[in-house]
Amino acid sequence: MIRHHLALTLRRIRRQPTYSAINVLGLVLGLACAFVTTLYVRSELSFDKMHADADRIYRVETIHPQNGNPERWASTPTFVADEFHRLAVIEDFVRLQRGGNPLVTRPGTKTRFYEDAIIGAEASFFSVFDYSLKRGAEEDLDRPFTAVLSETAAEKYFGDEDPMGQTLALYSEWSAGSTDYEVVGIMEDMPTNVHVRADILLSIRAVLDEPRQERSWSSGYTYVLLAEGTSQDQLDEQLGDVVLPVVAGGESGPKFELATIPLTGIHLHSEALHDIVPQGSIRYVYLFSVIAILVLLIACINYVNL
């Protein structure tokens, strides 16, 4: 039976090559479009799920009153996390800062690149997130003016040379001169389906060691790892009852509230302002899913009709 149908099909193709080409090509293009769209949707839905403890990681955000129209910001003042040691629901936390788009150079050479994949972090970055160090120790990032490079960045700046202990100079748009950073670690390249992604991690210890009153201007992005058996509701409750009265209390204190969002919900569901990187939207996922189904349906109907 199969041989019979195959023979009829080949005979029809030889008799009507143009008609057959249009028919098959339409179906193939429809399948290809649906396949590519499905890959995009799958990638968007997989964001930040590579972390083993992704279901226990949350970002702490701030809600600022703006003349009766509250604004939710993805960032928090860095001193907010100073109080987290008082909360039993928090197992660990990390503070991050944007790295801007500085010019990064290797002193004594002509190697220089503008980098936009730079994040300032503290050493707990490697205990909260599942990024592994190939060389070095994570606690070295808690020394001021140190840096950890991805394998790609290490090769880009140092080639076949050993980058450990070497120096990179950063020329920031906010300062007149350069700042030197010692390379203390090499980490694996981060995947593309994570919203916290960097080729260079810079220590923010110099900022965190300043007295609180001197870093009231300093803000960043705070992620917490919940203790086993605790929930987001418990975290929100303790942030409101224990942390908020300390960090936002008094008439002269900053006026904001604290809120949280699951790590896996940030890329598609966050509507917070001033995010660490531009995020996606669940609306586009729904839209492209519908498009994929419609394209596939139209291609099949067109094939059958022809």
Short mmCIF file of C-alpha atoms in Angstrom, two decimals:
data_model
loop_
_atom_site.label_atom_id
_atom_site.label_comp_id
_atom_site.label_asym_id
_atom_site.label_seq_id
_atom_site.Cartn_x
_atom_site.Cartn_y
_atom_site.Cartn_z
CA MET A 1 0.00 0.00 0.00
CA ILE A 2 2.77 2.43 0.94
CA ARG A 3 4.71 1.60 -2.23
CA HIS A 4 1.54 2.22 -4.27
CA HIS A 5 0.94 5.68 -2.73
CA LEU A 6 4.61 6.58 -3.12
CA ALA A 7 4.51 5.62 -6.79
CA LEU A 8 1.39 7.76 -7.34
CA THR A 9 3.00 10.69 -5.56
CA LEU A 10 6.19 10.52 -7.63
CA ARG A 11 4.17 10.21 -10.83
CA ARG A 12 2.12 13.29 -9.91
CA ILE A 13 5.27 15.27 -9.09
CA ARG A 14 6.76 14.43 -12.50
CA ARG A 15 3.56 15.44 -14.30
CA GLN A 16 2.97 18.68 -12.33
CA PRO A 17 6.35 19.84 -10.97
CA THR A 18 5.39 23.49 -10.42
CA TYR A 19 2.13 22.66 -8.69
CA SER A 20 3.86 20.06 -6.49
CA ALA A 21 6.73 22.40 -5.60
CA ILE A 22 4.31 25.12 -4.47
CA ASN A 23 2.32 22.62 -2.44
CA VAL A 24 5.29 21.05 -0.67
CA LEU A 25 7.16 24.34 -0.23
CA GLY A 26 4.15 25.93 1.48
CA LEU A 27 3.94 23.07 3.94
CA VAL A 28 7.70 23.09 4.60
CA LEU A 29 7.77 26.85 5.19
CA GLY A 30 4.81 26.61 7.55
CA LEU A 31 6.48 23.82 9.52
CA ALA A 32 9.77 25.74 9.64
CA CYS A 33 8.11 28.95 10.89
CA ALA A 34 6.18 27.04 13.53
CA PHE A 35 9.36 25.24 14.63
CA VAL A 36 11.43 28.44 14.95
CA THR A 37 8.63 30.19 16.84
CA THR A 38 8.33 27.22 19.20
CA LEU A 39 12.08 27.39 19.92
CA TYR A 40 11.70 31.09 20.83
CA VAL A 41 8.75 30.39 23.13
CA ARG A 42 10.58 27.50 24.78
CA SER A 43 13.66 29.67 25.37
CA GLU A 44 11.59 32.45 26.95
CA LEU A 45 9.79 30.02 29.27
CA SER A 46 13.09 28.45 30.38
CA PHE A 47 14.64 31.69 31.71
CA ASP A 48 16.47 31.30 35.05
CA LYS A 49 15.30 27.72 35.56
CA MET A 50 18.85 26.34 35.24
CA HIS A 51 19.56 27.19 38.89
CA ALA A 52 19.08 24.21 41.21
CA ASP A 53 17.41 26.40 43.85
CA ALA A 54 15.50 28.61 41.43
CA ASP A 55 12.25 28.00 43.31
CA ARG A 56 13.84 29.42 46.50
CA ILE A 57 15.41 32.55 44.99
CA TYR A 58 13.54 35.86 45.11
CA ARG A 59 14.40 39.44 44.26
CA VAL A 60 13.60 42.15 46.78
CA GLU A 61 12.14 45.24 45.15
CA THR A 62 10.93 48.64 46.37
CA ILE A 63 7.61 50.43 45.94
CA HIS A 64 7.90 54.22 45.96
CA PRO A 65 4.90 56.51 46.47
CA GLN A 66 4.67 59.01 43.64
CA ASN A 67 1.85 61.44 44.37
CA GLY A 68 -0.63 58.65 44.96
CA ASN A 69 0.64 56.60 42.00
CA PRO A 70 3.14 54.08 43.44
CA GLU A 71 6.08 53.02 41.27
CA ARG A 72 7.68 49.62 41.66
CA TRP A 73 11.45 49.59 41.21
CA ALA A 74 13.59 46.52 40.66
CA SER A 75 16.37 48.05 42.74
CA THR A 76 16.78 48.52 46.49
CA PRO A 77 19.22 50.59 48.56
CA THR A 78 22.25 48.45 49.37
CA PHE A 79 21.81 49.00 53.11
CA VAL A 80 18.48 47.15 53.11
CA ALA A 81 20.31 43.81 53.04
CA ASP A 82 22.33 44.81 56.12
CA GLU A 83 19.31 43.70 58.15
CA PHE A 84 18.82 40.33 56.49
CA HIS A 85 20.93 38.49 59.06
CA ARG A 86 18.01 39.03 61.45
CA LEU A 87 15.61 37.02 59.29
CA ALA A 88 15.44 33.25 59.80
CA VAL A 89 13.68 32.80 56.45
CA ILE A 90 16.76 33.96 54.52
CA GLU A 91 19.55 31.44 54.07
CA ASP A 92 21.76 33.67 51.90
CA PHE A 93 21.61 36.82 49.82
CA VAL A 94 23.60 38.75 47.23
CA ARG A 95 23.67 42.36 46.14
CA LEU A 96 24.40 43.30 42.53
CA GLN A 97 24.98 46.57 40.72
CA ARG A 98 24.96 47.55 37.09
CA GLY A 99 28.39 47.82 35.56
CA GLY A 100 27.46 50.40 32.95
CA ASN A 101 29.30 50.35 29.63
CA PRO A 102 32.91 51.10 30.57
CA LEU A 103 36.00 50.91 28.42
CA VAL A 104 38.02 47.94 29.69
CA THR A 105 41.71 47.82 28.87
CA ARG A 106 44.67 45.63 29.63
CA PRO A 107 47.40 48.02 30.80
CA GLY A 108 50.54 47.98 28.70
CA THR A 109 48.76 46.55 25.64
CA LYS A 110 46.42 47.76 22.92
CA THR A 111 43.69 45.39 24.09
CA ARG A 112 40.59 47.42 24.87
CA PHE A 113 36.86 46.83 24.54
CA TYR A 114 33.67 48.55 25.58
CA GLU A 115 31.85 46.04 27.77
CA ASP A 116 28.13 45.98 28.51
CA ALA A 117 28.08 42.53 30.15
CA ILE A 118 29.54 43.71 33.46
CA ILE A 119 27.92 43.32 36.88
CA GLY A 120 29.15 44.41 40.30
CA ALA A 121 28.65 41.66 42.87
CA GLU A 122 29.67 40.33 46.25
CA ALA A 123 31.13 36.86 46.84
CA SER A 124 27.80 35.25 47.75
CA PHE A 125 26.92 35.52 44.06
CA PHE A 126 28.30 32.00 43.61
CA SER A 127 26.38 30.52 46.53
CA VAL A 128 23.00 32.02 45.60
CA PHE A 129 23.25 31.33 41.86
CA ASP A 130 24.51 28.18 40.16
CA TYR A 131 27.54 29.64 38.41
CA SER A 132 30.74 27.73 39.01
CA LEU A 133 34.27 29.01 39.34
CA LYS A 134 36.86 27.23 37.24
CA ARG A 135 39.73 28.90 39.06
CA GLY A 136 40.02 31.01 42.19
CA ALA A 137 37.91 31.15 45.35
CA GLU A 138 34.59 32.93 45.61
CA GLU A 139 35.62 34.76 48.79
CA ASP A 140 38.32 36.58 46.79
CA LEU A 141 35.54 38.65 45.21
CA ASP A 142 34.90 40.13 48.66
CA ARG A 143 38.20 41.99 48.43
CA PRO A 144 37.85 45.52 47.01
CA PHE A 145 38.86 46.08 43.39
CA THR A 146 38.93 42.45 42.31
CA ALA A 147 37.31 40.86 39.27
CA VAL A 148 36.18 37.45 38.03
CA LEU A 149 36.19 36.84 34.28
CA SER A 150 34.24 34.38 32.20
CA GLU A 151 36.30 31.95 30.14
CA THR A 152 35.45 33.92 27.00
CA ALA A 153 36.49 37.25 28.56
CA ALA A 154 39.72 35.74 29.89
CA GLU A 155 40.65 34.55 26.41
CA LYS A 156 39.65 37.88 24.87
CA TYR A 157 41.90 39.95 27.13
CA PHE A 158 44.76 37.54 27.87
CA GLY A 159 44.77 34.96 25.09
CA ASP A 160 46.90 31.99 26.08
CA GLU A 161 48.43 33.81 29.06
CA ASP A 162 47.42 33.08 32.65
CA PRO A 163 44.98 35.85 33.68
CA MET A 164 45.16 35.12 37.43
CA GLY A 165 46.71 38.03 39.29
CA GLN A 166 46.75 40.23 36.20
CA THR A 167 45.16 43.68 36.04
CA LEU A 168 42.36 45.20 34.01
CA ALA A 169 41.69 48.93 33.96
CA LEU A 170 38.14 50.29 33.71
CA TYR A 171 37.37 53.75 32.42
CA SER A 172 33.91 54.59 33.67
CA GLU A 173 31.64 57.31 32.30
CA TRP A 174 31.20 58.54 35.90
CA SER A 175 34.88 59.10 36.69
CA ALA A 176 37.69 61.01 35.04
CA GLY A 177 40.39 58.38 35.45
CA SER A 178 40.60 54.61 35.44
CA THR A 179 40.19 52.02 38.21
CA ASP A 180 42.38 48.95 38.31
CA TYR A 181 40.92 45.53 39.14
CA GLU A 182 42.91 42.40 39.93
CA VAL A 183 41.73 39.20 38.24
CA VAL A 184 41.11 36.67 41.03
CA GLY A 185 38.94 34.08 39.33
CA ILE A 186 37.72 32.48 36.12
CA MET A 187 34.10 31.34 35.86
CA GLU A 188 32.24 29.32 33.28
CA ASP A 189 30.42 31.22 30.54
CA MET A 190 26.88 32.00 31.59
CA PRO A 191 23.99 30.65 29.49
CA THR A 192 21.89 33.04 27.44
CA ASN A 193 18.57 32.15 29.10
CA VAL A 194 19.30 33.90 32.41
CA HIS A 195 18.49 37.52 33.19
CA VAL A 196 21.57 37.97 35.42
CA ARG A 197 24.34 37.49 32.90
CA ALA A 198 27.87 38.87 32.81
CA ASP A 199 31.28 38.27 31.27
CA ILE A 200 32.98 40.26 34.04
CA LEU A 201 32.08 40.39 37.74
CA LEU A 202 33.49 43.30 39.72
CA SER A 203 33.73 43.40 43.50
CA ILE A 204 31.43 45.95 45.16
CA ARG A 205 33.06 45.47 48.56
CA ALA A 206 34.47 49.01 48.51
CA VAL A 207 30.91 50.36 48.32
CA LEU A 208 29.48 47.99 50.93
CA ASP A 209 32.25 48.80 53.43
CA GLU A 210 31.30 52.49 53.49
CA PRO A 211 29.22 53.68 56.47
CA ARG A 212 25.51 53.48 55.84
CA GLN A 213 24.99 57.25 55.92
CA GLU A 214 27.63 57.64 53.20
CA ARG A 215 26.06 55.09 50.87
CA SER A 216 22.48 56.27 51.10
CA TRP A 217 22.83 57.03 47.38
CA SER A 218 23.95 53.50 46.61
CA SER A 219 21.34 51.16 45.17
CA GLY A 220 21.47 47.78 43.51
CA TYR A 221 19.61 44.55 43.00
CA THR A 222 19.10 42.26 45.97
CA TYR A 223 18.43 38.54 45.62
CA VAL A 224 17.71 36.24 48.55
CA LEU A 225 17.84 32.46 48.90
CA LEU A 226 15.06 31.28 51.18
CA ALA A 227 15.69 28.66 53.84
CA GLU A 228 14.23 25.23 53.17
CA GLY A 229 10.58 24.96 54.14
CA THR A 230 9.84 28.69 54.04
CA SER A 231 7.60 30.58 51.63
CA GLN A 232 7.37 33.91 49.86
CA ASP A 233 4.54 34.95 52.17
CA GLN A 234 6.77 34.43 55.21
CA LEU A 235 9.54 36.43 53.53
CA ASP A 236 7.17 39.30 52.72
CA GLU A 237 5.85 39.29 56.28
CA GLN A 238 9.30 39.48 57.87
CA LEU A 239 10.50 42.11 55.44
CA GLY A 240 7.54 44.27 56.42
CA ASP A 241 7.67 43.59 60.16
CA VAL A 242 11.42 43.44 60.83
CA VAL A 243 13.39 45.08 58.03
CA LEU A 244 11.17 47.92 56.82
CA PRO A 245 10.80 49.68 60.22
CA VAL A 246 14.61 49.86 60.45
CA VAL A 247 15.55 50.88 56.91
CA ALA A 248 12.59 53.15 56.14
CA GLY A 249 11.57 54.33 59.59
CA GLY A 250 11.46 57.84 60.94
CA GLU A 251 10.45 61.12 59.40
CA SER A 252 13.81 61.65 57.72
CA GLY A 253 14.16 58.11 56.41
CA PRO A 254 13.56 57.05 52.80
CA LYS A 255 9.93 56.42 51.95
CA PHE A 256 9.35 53.09 50.29
CA GLU A 257 7.89 49.64 50.83
CA LEU A 258 9.50 46.27 50.14
CA ALA A 259 8.12 43.60 47.81
CA THR A 260 9.41 40.37 46.31
CA ILE A 261 9.18 38.47 43.04
CA PRO A 262 10.30 34.89 42.27
CA LEU A 263 13.47 34.60 40.21
CA THR A 264 11.72 32.53 37.54
CA GLY A 265 9.01 35.17 37.16
CA ILE A 266 11.29 38.16 36.58
CA HIS A 267 11.97 37.80 32.86
CA LEU A 268 8.37 37.45 31.73
CA HIS A 269 6.22 38.81 34.56
CA SER A 270 8.15 41.70 36.11
CA GLU A 271 6.81 45.19 35.48
CA ALA A 272 9.32 46.89 37.77
CA LEU A 273 11.17 49.98 36.56
CA HIS A 274 14.97 50.34 36.37
CA ASP A 275 15.65 46.64 35.88
CA ILE A 276 19.19 45.31 35.69
CA VAL A 277 18.60 44.45 32.00
CA PRO A 278 15.56 44.83 29.73
CA GLN A 279 13.20 41.92 30.29
CA GLY A 280 10.76 40.06 28.07
CA SER A 281 7.00 39.87 28.36
CA ILE A 282 4.57 37.00 28.75
CA ARG A 283 2.34 38.81 26.24
CA TYR A 284 4.87 38.17 23.47
CA VAL A 285 5.06 34.51 24.47
CA TYR A 286 1.28 34.21 24.14
CA LEU A 287 1.32 36.15 20.86
CA PHE A 288 4.04 34.03 19.23
CA SER A 289 2.41 30.82 20.48
CA VAL A 290 -0.83 31.78 18.74
CA ILE A 291 1.09 32.77 15.60
CA ALA A 292 2.89 29.40 15.52
CA ILE A 293 -0.41 27.52 15.79
CA LEU A 294 -2.09 29.65 13.11
CA VAL A 295 0.83 29.35 10.68
CA LEU A 296 0.94 25.59 11.12
CA LEU A 297 -2.85 25.32 10.73
CA ILE A 298 -2.89 27.47 7.59
CA ALA A 299 0.01 25.50 6.06
CA CYS A 300 -1.78 22.19 6.67
CA ILE A 301 -5.12 23.43 5.31
CA ASN A 302 -3.40 24.92 2.27
CA TYR A 303 -1.56 21.64 1.63
CA VAL A 304 -4.75 19.58 1.87
CA ASN A 305 -6.70 21.94 -0.37
CA LEU A 306 -4.03 22.00 -3.06
#
